[in-house]
Amino acid sequence: MNILVIDTATEACSVALQLSGEITNSFEVCPQQHSQRLLPMIDALLQSQNTKVSELDYLAFGQGPGSFTGVRIATGMIQGLSLGTGLKVVGVSTLAAMAQQAIAELGANKVAVAIDARMSEVYFAVYENKGGLACLEGEEQVLPPESAAKLTKAANVDHWVGTGWQAYPELTPLTKLSQEEEILYPNARYMLPLAKNAIDSNLAVEVEDINPVYLRDKVTWKKLPGK
């Protein structure tokens, strides 16, 4: 299964390609440069593997939550790539991707993810390692840090990832992170197993049916014309 994944939902911009079982990826922390960096990163990755988007089987993208502008950039790019090729698309949670990285790299069993959502809130969720995949426990939420702290204490987690833990004093004391263990941003590479699982579960959709996830109700995504 050949899949291209992109993500621009946070300060990081990343692209990953699974081609004939081999994974290559590119990851940069480049705040406010995603619209300039994303397409060159995609092109460089495809060229390095001597392939084209049209030769792939599926596309996937970080559907959020995260920066509203960042989520829109990835959504718009995946729309363009899918419209040009007819490939089906899978949306992958940015929170789940970070939990997946903790499972893959650190052997985590239960992961609390908190991304700074500004406005004194965090995007928050808890994931459990089930057979090597990050599986959501409860629901993804946007909530005040003190509420995230209560949920974290109740969940008996063993790993903490995301920018939210350092952003708010209510959350910082809960973590036991060494510098080597810090996972601050989602990485498209770790969206690949989640995308494949979704594809195997028949969750890939036509491009007009993709839905970015903002969690804040006041934000909407404009569908393709006529959809």
PDB file of C-alpha atoms in Angstrom:
ATOM      1  CA  MET A   1       0.000   0.000   0.000  1.00  0.00           C
ATOM      2  CA  ASN A   2       1.537   3.311  -1.127  1.00  0.00           C
ATOM      3  CA  ILE A   3       0.477   6.359   0.912  1.00  0.00           C
ATOM      4  CA  LEU A   4       1.479  10.024   1.076  1.00  0.00           C
ATOM      5  CA  VAL A   5       0.742  11.869   4.329  1.00  0.00           C
ATOM      6  CA  ILE A   6       1.065  15.598   5.027  1.00  0.00           C
ATOM      7  CA  ASP A   7       0.642  17.652   8.197  1.00  0.00           C
ATOM      8  CA  THR A   8       0.792  21.385   8.931  1.00  0.00           C
ATOM      9  CA  ALA A   9      -1.500  21.648  11.970  1.00  0.00           C
ATOM     10  CA  THR A  10       1.117  23.011  14.396  1.00  0.00           C
ATOM     11  CA  GLU A  11       4.439  24.859  14.211  1.00  0.00           C
ATOM     12  CA  ALA A  12       5.840  21.760  12.498  1.00  0.00           C
ATOM     13  CA  CYS A  13       5.469  20.879   8.840  1.00  0.00           C
ATOM     14  CA  SER A  14       5.933  17.253   7.831  1.00  0.00           C
ATOM     15  CA  VAL A  15       5.506  14.881   4.919  1.00  0.00           C
ATOM     16  CA  ALA A  16       5.806  11.087   4.892  1.00  0.00           C
ATOM     17  CA  LEU A  17       5.713   8.546   2.098  1.00  0.00           C
ATOM     18  CA  GLN A  18       5.189   4.801   2.340  1.00  0.00           C
ATOM     19  CA  LEU A  19       6.209   3.227  -0.942  1.00  0.00           C
ATOM     20  CA  SER A  20       6.516  -0.533  -1.455  1.00  0.00           C
ATOM     21  CA  GLY A  21       6.929  -1.000   2.279  1.00  0.00           C
ATOM     22  CA  GLU A  22       9.687   1.610   2.618  1.00  0.00           C
ATOM     23  CA  ILE A  23       9.066   4.785   4.613  1.00  0.00           C
ATOM     24  CA  THR A  24      10.731   8.138   3.926  1.00  0.00           C
ATOM     25  CA  ASN A  25       9.811  11.407   5.588  1.00  0.00           C
ATOM     26  CA  SER A  26      10.655  15.067   6.051  1.00  0.00           C
ATOM     27  CA  PHE A  27       9.998  17.073   9.215  1.00  0.00           C
ATOM     28  CA  GLU A  28      10.678  20.753   9.934  1.00  0.00           C
ATOM     29  CA  VAL A  29       9.688  23.139  12.684  1.00  0.00           C
ATOM     30  CA  CYS A  30       8.965  26.259  10.627  1.00  0.00           C
ATOM     31  CA  PRO A  31       6.286  28.497  12.176  1.00  0.00           C
ATOM     32  CA  GLN A  32       4.293  30.561   9.674  1.00  0.00           C
ATOM     33  CA  GLN A  33       6.185  29.092   6.719  1.00  0.00           C
ATOM     34  CA  HIS A  34       4.005  26.074   6.001  1.00  0.00           C
ATOM     35  CA  SER A  35       2.470  27.435   2.801  1.00  0.00           C
ATOM     36  CA  GLN A  36       5.967  28.062   1.416  1.00  0.00           C
ATOM     37  CA  ARG A  37       7.542  24.830   2.606  1.00  0.00           C
ATOM     38  CA  LEU A  38       4.883  22.157   2.126  1.00  0.00           C
ATOM     39  CA  LEU A  39       4.865  21.744  -1.659  1.00  0.00           C
ATOM     40  CA  PRO A  40       8.679  21.732  -1.983  1.00  0.00           C
ATOM     41  CA  MET A  41       8.834  19.097   0.759  1.00  0.00           C
ATOM     42  CA  ILE A  42       6.289  16.939  -1.075  1.00  0.00           C
ATOM     43  CA  ASP A  43       8.114  17.320  -4.388  1.00  0.00           C
ATOM     44  CA  ALA A  44      11.502  16.512  -2.847  1.00  0.00           C
ATOM     45  CA  LEU A  45      10.186  13.390  -1.150  1.00  0.00           C
ATOM     46  CA  LEU A  46       8.496  12.095  -4.298  1.00  0.00           C
ATOM     47  CA  GLN A  47      11.559  12.821  -6.419  1.00  0.00           C
ATOM     48  CA  SER A  48      13.829  11.059  -3.939  1.00  0.00           C
ATOM     49  CA  GLN A  49      11.773   7.901  -4.479  1.00  0.00           C
ATOM     50  CA  ASN A  50      11.349   8.449  -8.217  1.00  0.00           C
ATOM     51  CA  THR A  51       7.564   8.390  -8.014  1.00  0.00           C
ATOM     52  CA  LYS A  52       4.524  10.606  -8.649  1.00  0.00           C
ATOM     53  CA  VAL A  53       1.371  11.259  -6.665  1.00  0.00           C
ATOM     54  CA  SER A  54      -0.648   9.575  -9.423  1.00  0.00           C
ATOM     55  CA  GLU A  55       1.260   6.336  -8.785  1.00  0.00           C
ATOM     56  CA  LEU A  56       0.153   6.149  -5.153  1.00  0.00           C
ATOM     57  CA  ASP A  57      -2.845   4.326  -3.691  1.00  0.00           C
ATOM     58  CA  TYR A  58      -4.074   6.760  -1.034  1.00  0.00           C
ATOM     59  CA  LEU A  59      -3.527  10.211   0.436  1.00  0.00           C
ATOM     60  CA  ALA A  60      -3.741  11.197   4.105  1.00  0.00           C
ATOM     61  CA  PHE A  61      -3.463  14.425   6.067  1.00  0.00           C
ATOM     62  CA  GLY A  62      -3.356  15.753   9.588  1.00  0.00           C
ATOM     63  CA  GLN A  63      -6.990  16.785   9.995  1.00  0.00           C
ATOM     64  CA  GLY A  64      -6.434  18.634  13.282  1.00  0.00           C
ATOM     65  CA  PRO A  65      -6.909  19.799  15.880  1.00  0.00           C
ATOM     66  CA  GLY A  66      -4.284  22.504  15.772  1.00  0.00           C
ATOM     67  CA  SER A  67      -3.750  25.944  14.285  1.00  0.00           C
ATOM     68  CA  PHE A  68      -6.787  26.934  12.238  1.00  0.00           C
ATOM     69  CA  THR A  69      -4.577  28.270   9.447  1.00  0.00           C
ATOM     70  CA  GLY A  70      -2.325  25.219   9.572  1.00  0.00           C
ATOM     71  CA  VAL A  71      -5.212  22.766   9.364  1.00  0.00           C
ATOM     72  CA  ARG A  72      -6.604  24.697   6.393  1.00  0.00           C
ATOM     73  CA  ILE A  73      -3.256  24.594   4.566  1.00  0.00           C
ATOM     74  CA  ALA A  74      -3.033  20.794   4.781  1.00  0.00           C
ATOM     75  CA  THR A  75      -6.707  20.403   3.879  1.00  0.00           C
ATOM     76  CA  GLY A  76      -6.385  22.647   0.851  1.00  0.00           C
ATOM     77  CA  MET A  77      -3.242  20.873  -0.330  1.00  0.00           C
ATOM     78  CA  ILE A  78      -4.794  17.428   0.018  1.00  0.00           C
ATOM     79  CA  GLN A  79      -7.840  18.637  -1.898  1.00  0.00           C
ATOM     80  CA  GLY A  80      -5.620  19.723  -4.768  1.00  0.00           C
ATOM     81  CA  LEU A  81      -3.642  16.477  -4.802  1.00  0.00           C
ATOM     82  CA  SER A  82      -6.767  14.343  -4.681  1.00  0.00           C
ATOM     83  CA  LEU A  83      -8.629  16.306  -7.343  1.00  0.00           C
ATOM     84  CA  GLY A  84      -5.656  15.893  -9.655  1.00  0.00           C
ATOM     85  CA  THR A  85      -5.402  12.138  -9.169  1.00  0.00           C
ATOM     86  CA  GLY A  86      -8.779  10.834  -7.996  1.00  0.00           C
ATOM     87  CA  LEU A  87      -7.152   9.216  -4.978  1.00  0.00           C
ATOM     88  CA  LYS A  88      -9.192   8.649  -1.836  1.00  0.00           C
ATOM     89  CA  VAL A  89      -8.220  10.433   1.357  1.00  0.00           C
ATOM     90  CA  VAL A  90      -7.906   9.608   5.045  1.00  0.00           C
ATOM     91  CA  GLY A  91      -7.889  12.233   7.785  1.00  0.00           C
ATOM     92  CA  VAL A  92      -5.663  11.466  10.769  1.00  0.00           C
ATOM     93  CA  SER A  93      -5.889  13.115  14.185  1.00  0.00           C
ATOM     94  CA  THR A  94      -2.847  15.199  15.054  1.00  0.00           C
ATOM     95  CA  LEU A  95      -3.281  14.205  18.693  1.00  0.00           C
ATOM     96  CA  ALA A  96      -3.358  10.517  17.795  1.00  0.00           C
ATOM     97  CA  ALA A  97      -0.199  10.925  15.708  1.00  0.00           C
ATOM     98  CA  MET A  98       1.711  12.242  18.714  1.00  0.00           C
ATOM     99  CA  ALA A  99       0.472   9.394  20.872  1.00  0.00           C
ATOM    100  CA  GLN A 100       1.488   6.976  18.105  1.00  0.00           C
ATOM    101  CA  GLN A 101       5.021   8.381  18.156  1.00  0.00           C
ATOM    102  CA  ALA A 102       5.210   7.880  21.926  1.00  0.00           C
ATOM    103  CA  ILE A 103       4.100   4.272  21.472  1.00  0.00           C
ATOM    104  CA  ALA A 104       6.582   3.619  18.658  1.00  0.00           C
ATOM    105  CA  GLU A 105       9.597   5.382  20.151  1.00  0.00           C
ATOM    106  CA  LEU A 106       9.061   5.129  23.902  1.00  0.00           C
ATOM    107  CA  GLY A 107       6.932   2.024  24.332  1.00  0.00           C
ATOM    108  CA  ALA A 108       4.122   4.026  25.926  1.00  0.00           C
ATOM    109  CA  ASN A 109       1.039   2.227  27.212  1.00  0.00           C
ATOM    110  CA  LYS A 110      -1.211   5.213  27.846  1.00  0.00           C
ATOM    111  CA  VAL A 111      -0.497   8.689  26.528  1.00  0.00           C
ATOM    112  CA  ALA A 112      -1.972  12.067  27.421  1.00  0.00           C
ATOM    113  CA  VAL A 113      -1.675  14.585  24.589  1.00  0.00           C
ATOM    114  CA  ALA A 114      -2.040  18.324  25.138  1.00  0.00           C
ATOM    115  CA  ILE A 115      -1.419  20.947  22.451  1.00  0.00           C
ATOM    116  CA  ASP A 116      -1.509  24.626  23.390  1.00  0.00           C
ATOM    117  CA  ALA A 117      -4.739  25.933  21.810  1.00  0.00           C
ATOM    118  CA  ARG A 118      -4.137  29.541  22.960  1.00  0.00           C
ATOM    119  CA  MET A 119      -6.957  31.453  24.685  1.00  0.00           C
ATOM    120  CA  SER A 120      -6.016  29.631  27.936  1.00  0.00           C
ATOM    121  CA  GLU A 121      -7.080  26.248  26.537  1.00  0.00           C
ATOM    122  CA  VAL A 122      -5.501  23.038  25.277  1.00  0.00           C
ATOM    123  CA  TYR A 123      -6.479  20.445  22.718  1.00  0.00           C
ATOM    124  CA  PHE A 124      -6.490  17.307  24.823  1.00  0.00           C
ATOM    125  CA  ALA A 125      -7.002  13.557  24.551  1.00  0.00           C
ATOM    126  CA  VAL A 126      -5.847  10.288  26.112  1.00  0.00           C
ATOM    127  CA  TYR A 127      -4.771   7.316  24.001  1.00  0.00           C
ATOM    128  CA  GLU A 128      -4.104   3.703  24.885  1.00  0.00           C
ATOM    129  CA  ASN A 129      -1.651   1.383  23.167  1.00  0.00           C
ATOM    130  CA  LYS A 130      -3.676  -1.437  21.657  1.00  0.00           C
ATOM    131  CA  GLY A 131      -1.578  -3.766  19.567  1.00  0.00           C
ATOM    132  CA  GLY A 132       0.868  -0.990  18.760  1.00  0.00           C
ATOM    133  CA  LEU A 133      -1.780   1.511  17.662  1.00  0.00           C
ATOM    134  CA  ALA A 134      -2.914   4.645  19.484  1.00  0.00           C
ATOM    135  CA  CYS A 135      -6.601   4.164  20.317  1.00  0.00           C
ATOM    136  CA  LEU A 136      -8.668   7.045  21.651  1.00  0.00           C
ATOM    137  CA  GLU A 137      -9.951   6.738  25.197  1.00  0.00           C
ATOM    138  CA  GLY A 138     -12.941   8.996  25.651  1.00  0.00           C
ATOM    139  CA  GLU A 139     -12.961  11.934  23.252  1.00  0.00           C
ATOM    140  CA  GLU A 140     -10.765  14.705  21.893  1.00  0.00           C
ATOM    141  CA  GLN A 141     -11.583  18.009  23.571  1.00  0.00           C
ATOM    142  CA  VAL A 142     -10.628  21.659  23.818  1.00  0.00           C
ATOM    143  CA  LEU A 143     -10.724  22.672  27.461  1.00  0.00           C
ATOM    144  CA  PRO A 144      -8.998  24.720  30.183  1.00  0.00           C
ATOM    145  CA  PRO A 145      -5.683  23.340  31.461  1.00  0.00           C
ATOM    146  CA  GLU A 146      -7.086  22.722  34.939  1.00  0.00           C
ATOM    147  CA  SER A 147      -9.719  20.414  33.426  1.00  0.00           C
ATOM    148  CA  ALA A 148      -7.042  18.618  31.412  1.00  0.00           C
ATOM    149  CA  ALA A 149      -5.055  18.173  34.619  1.00  0.00           C
ATOM    150  CA  LYS A 150      -7.993  16.447  36.332  1.00  0.00           C
ATOM    151  CA  LEU A 151      -8.532  14.105  33.384  1.00  0.00           C
ATOM    152  CA  THR A 152      -4.824  13.289  33.228  1.00  0.00           C
ATOM    153  CA  LYS A 153      -4.670  12.368  36.910  1.00  0.00           C
ATOM    154  CA  ALA A 154      -7.708  10.135  36.550  1.00  0.00           C
ATOM    155  CA  ALA A 155      -6.374   8.357  33.436  1.00  0.00           C
ATOM    156  CA  ASN A 156      -3.211   6.908  35.009  1.00  0.00           C
ATOM    157  CA  VAL A 157      -1.066   7.780  31.980  1.00  0.00           C
ATOM    158  CA  ASP A 158       2.621   6.946  31.639  1.00  0.00           C
ATOM    159  CA  HIS A 159       3.639   9.414  28.904  1.00  0.00           C
ATOM    160  CA  TRP A 160       2.831  13.038  28.151  1.00  0.00           C
ATOM    161  CA  VAL A 161       3.315  14.660  24.745  1.00  0.00           C
ATOM    162  CA  GLY A 162       2.594  18.047  23.191  1.00  0.00           C
ATOM    163  CA  THR A 163       3.244  21.733  23.801  1.00  0.00           C
ATOM    164  CA  GLY A 164       0.446  22.137  26.329  1.00  0.00           C
ATOM    165  CA  TRP A 165       2.354  20.681  29.268  1.00  0.00           C
ATOM    166  CA  GLN A 166       4.983  23.411  29.217  1.00  0.00           C
ATOM    167  CA  ALA A 167       2.559  26.199  28.294  1.00  0.00           C
ATOM    168  CA  TYR A 168       0.452  26.181  31.457  1.00  0.00           C
ATOM    169  CA  PRO A 169       1.560  25.901  35.107  1.00  0.00           C
ATOM    170  CA  GLU A 170      -1.465  23.746  35.892  1.00  0.00           C
ATOM    171  CA  LEU A 171      -0.044  21.016  33.641  1.00  0.00           C
ATOM    172  CA  THR A 172       3.732  21.282  33.963  1.00  0.00           C
ATOM    173  CA  PRO A 173       4.014  19.491  37.355  1.00  0.00           C
ATOM    174  CA  LEU A 174       2.174  16.430  36.026  1.00  0.00           C
ATOM    175  CA  THR A 175       4.873  15.387  33.550  1.00  0.00           C
ATOM    176  CA  LYS A 176       8.024  13.395  34.088  1.00  0.00           C
ATOM    177  CA  LEU A 177       9.757  14.205  30.829  1.00  0.00           C
ATOM    178  CA  SER A 178      13.434  14.112  30.071  1.00  0.00           C
ATOM    179  CA  GLN A 179      14.626  16.252  27.186  1.00  0.00           C
ATOM    180  CA  GLU A 180      15.181  13.134  25.077  1.00  0.00           C
ATOM    181  CA  GLU A 181      11.568  12.051  25.518  1.00  0.00           C
ATOM    182  CA  GLU A 182       9.882  15.300  24.507  1.00  0.00           C
ATOM    183  CA  ILE A 183       7.470  14.963  21.616  1.00  0.00           C
ATOM    184  CA  LEU A 184       6.089  18.424  21.010  1.00  0.00           C
ATOM    185  CA  TYR A 185       4.539  18.285  17.544  1.00  0.00           C
ATOM    186  CA  PRO A 186       2.783  15.767  15.286  1.00  0.00           C
ATOM    187  CA  ASN A 187       4.938  14.071  12.658  1.00  0.00           C
ATOM    188  CA  ALA A 188       3.440  12.716   9.426  1.00  0.00           C
ATOM    189  CA  ARG A 189       5.645   9.627   9.704  1.00  0.00           C
ATOM    190  CA  TYR A 190       3.608   8.427  12.678  1.00  0.00           C
ATOM    191  CA  MET A 191       0.352   9.109  10.885  1.00  0.00           C
ATOM    192  CA  LEU A 192       1.155   6.320   8.432  1.00  0.00           C
ATOM    193  CA  PRO A 193       0.144   3.350  10.650  1.00  0.00           C
ATOM    194  CA  LEU A 194      -3.019   5.192  11.690  1.00  0.00           C
ATOM    195  CA  ALA A 195      -3.846   5.976   8.060  1.00  0.00           C
ATOM    196  CA  LYS A 196      -3.264   2.363   7.030  1.00  0.00           C
ATOM    197  CA  ASN A 197      -5.517   1.137   9.832  1.00  0.00           C
ATOM    198  CA  ALA A 198      -8.240   3.539   8.711  1.00  0.00           C
ATOM    199  CA  ILE A 199      -7.876   2.404   5.091  1.00  0.00           C
ATOM    200  CA  ASP A 200      -8.078  -1.244   6.153  1.00  0.00           C
ATOM    201  CA  SER A 201     -11.285  -0.319   8.014  1.00  0.00           C
ATOM    202  CA  ASN A 202     -12.764   1.171   4.812  1.00  0.00           C
ATOM    203  CA  LEU A 203     -12.654   4.727   6.177  1.00  0.00           C
ATOM    204  CA  ALA A 204     -10.963   6.329   3.166  1.00  0.00           C
ATOM    205  CA  VAL A 205     -13.307   8.849   1.508  1.00  0.00           C
ATOM    206  CA  GLU A 206     -13.661  10.907  -1.631  1.00  0.00           C
ATOM    207  CA  VAL A 207     -12.035  14.325  -1.335  1.00  0.00           C
ATOM    208  CA  GLU A 208     -15.377  16.183  -1.098  1.00  0.00           C
ATOM    209  CA  ASP A 209     -16.173  14.253   2.091  1.00  0.00           C
ATOM    210  CA  ILE A 210     -13.090  15.173   4.121  1.00  0.00           C
ATOM    211  CA  ASN A 211     -13.707  17.043   7.356  1.00  0.00           C
ATOM    212  CA  PRO A 212     -11.029  19.028   9.189  1.00  0.00           C
ATOM    213  CA  VAL A 213     -11.269  18.869  12.973  1.00  0.00           C
ATOM    214  CA  TYR A 214     -11.069  22.170  14.836  1.00  0.00           C
ATOM    215  CA  LEU A 215     -12.875  21.217  18.089  1.00  0.00           C
ATOM    216  CA  ARG A 216     -13.883  24.861  18.530  1.00  0.00           C
ATOM    217  CA  ASP A 217     -17.465  25.067  17.261  1.00  0.00           C
ATOM    218  CA  LYS A 218     -17.201  28.587  15.830  1.00  0.00           C
ATOM    219  CA  VAL A 219     -14.748  27.507  13.138  1.00  0.00           C
ATOM    220  CA  THR A 220     -16.005  26.014   9.880  1.00  0.00           C
ATOM    221  CA  TRP A 221     -14.410  24.636   6.733  1.00  0.00           C
ATOM    222  CA  LYS A 222     -15.669  25.679   3.322  1.00  0.00           C
ATOM    223  CA  LYS A 223     -16.418  22.642   1.197  1.00  0.00           C
ATOM    224  CA  LEU A 224     -15.411  22.353  -2.443  1.00  0.00           C
ATOM    225  CA  PRO A 225     -17.656  24.381  -4.793  1.00  0.00           C
ATOM    226  CA  GLY A 226     -20.945  22.625  -5.425  1.00  0.00           C
ATOM    227  CA  LYS A 227     -20.464  20.154  -2.543  1.00  0.00           C
TER     228      LYS A 227
END
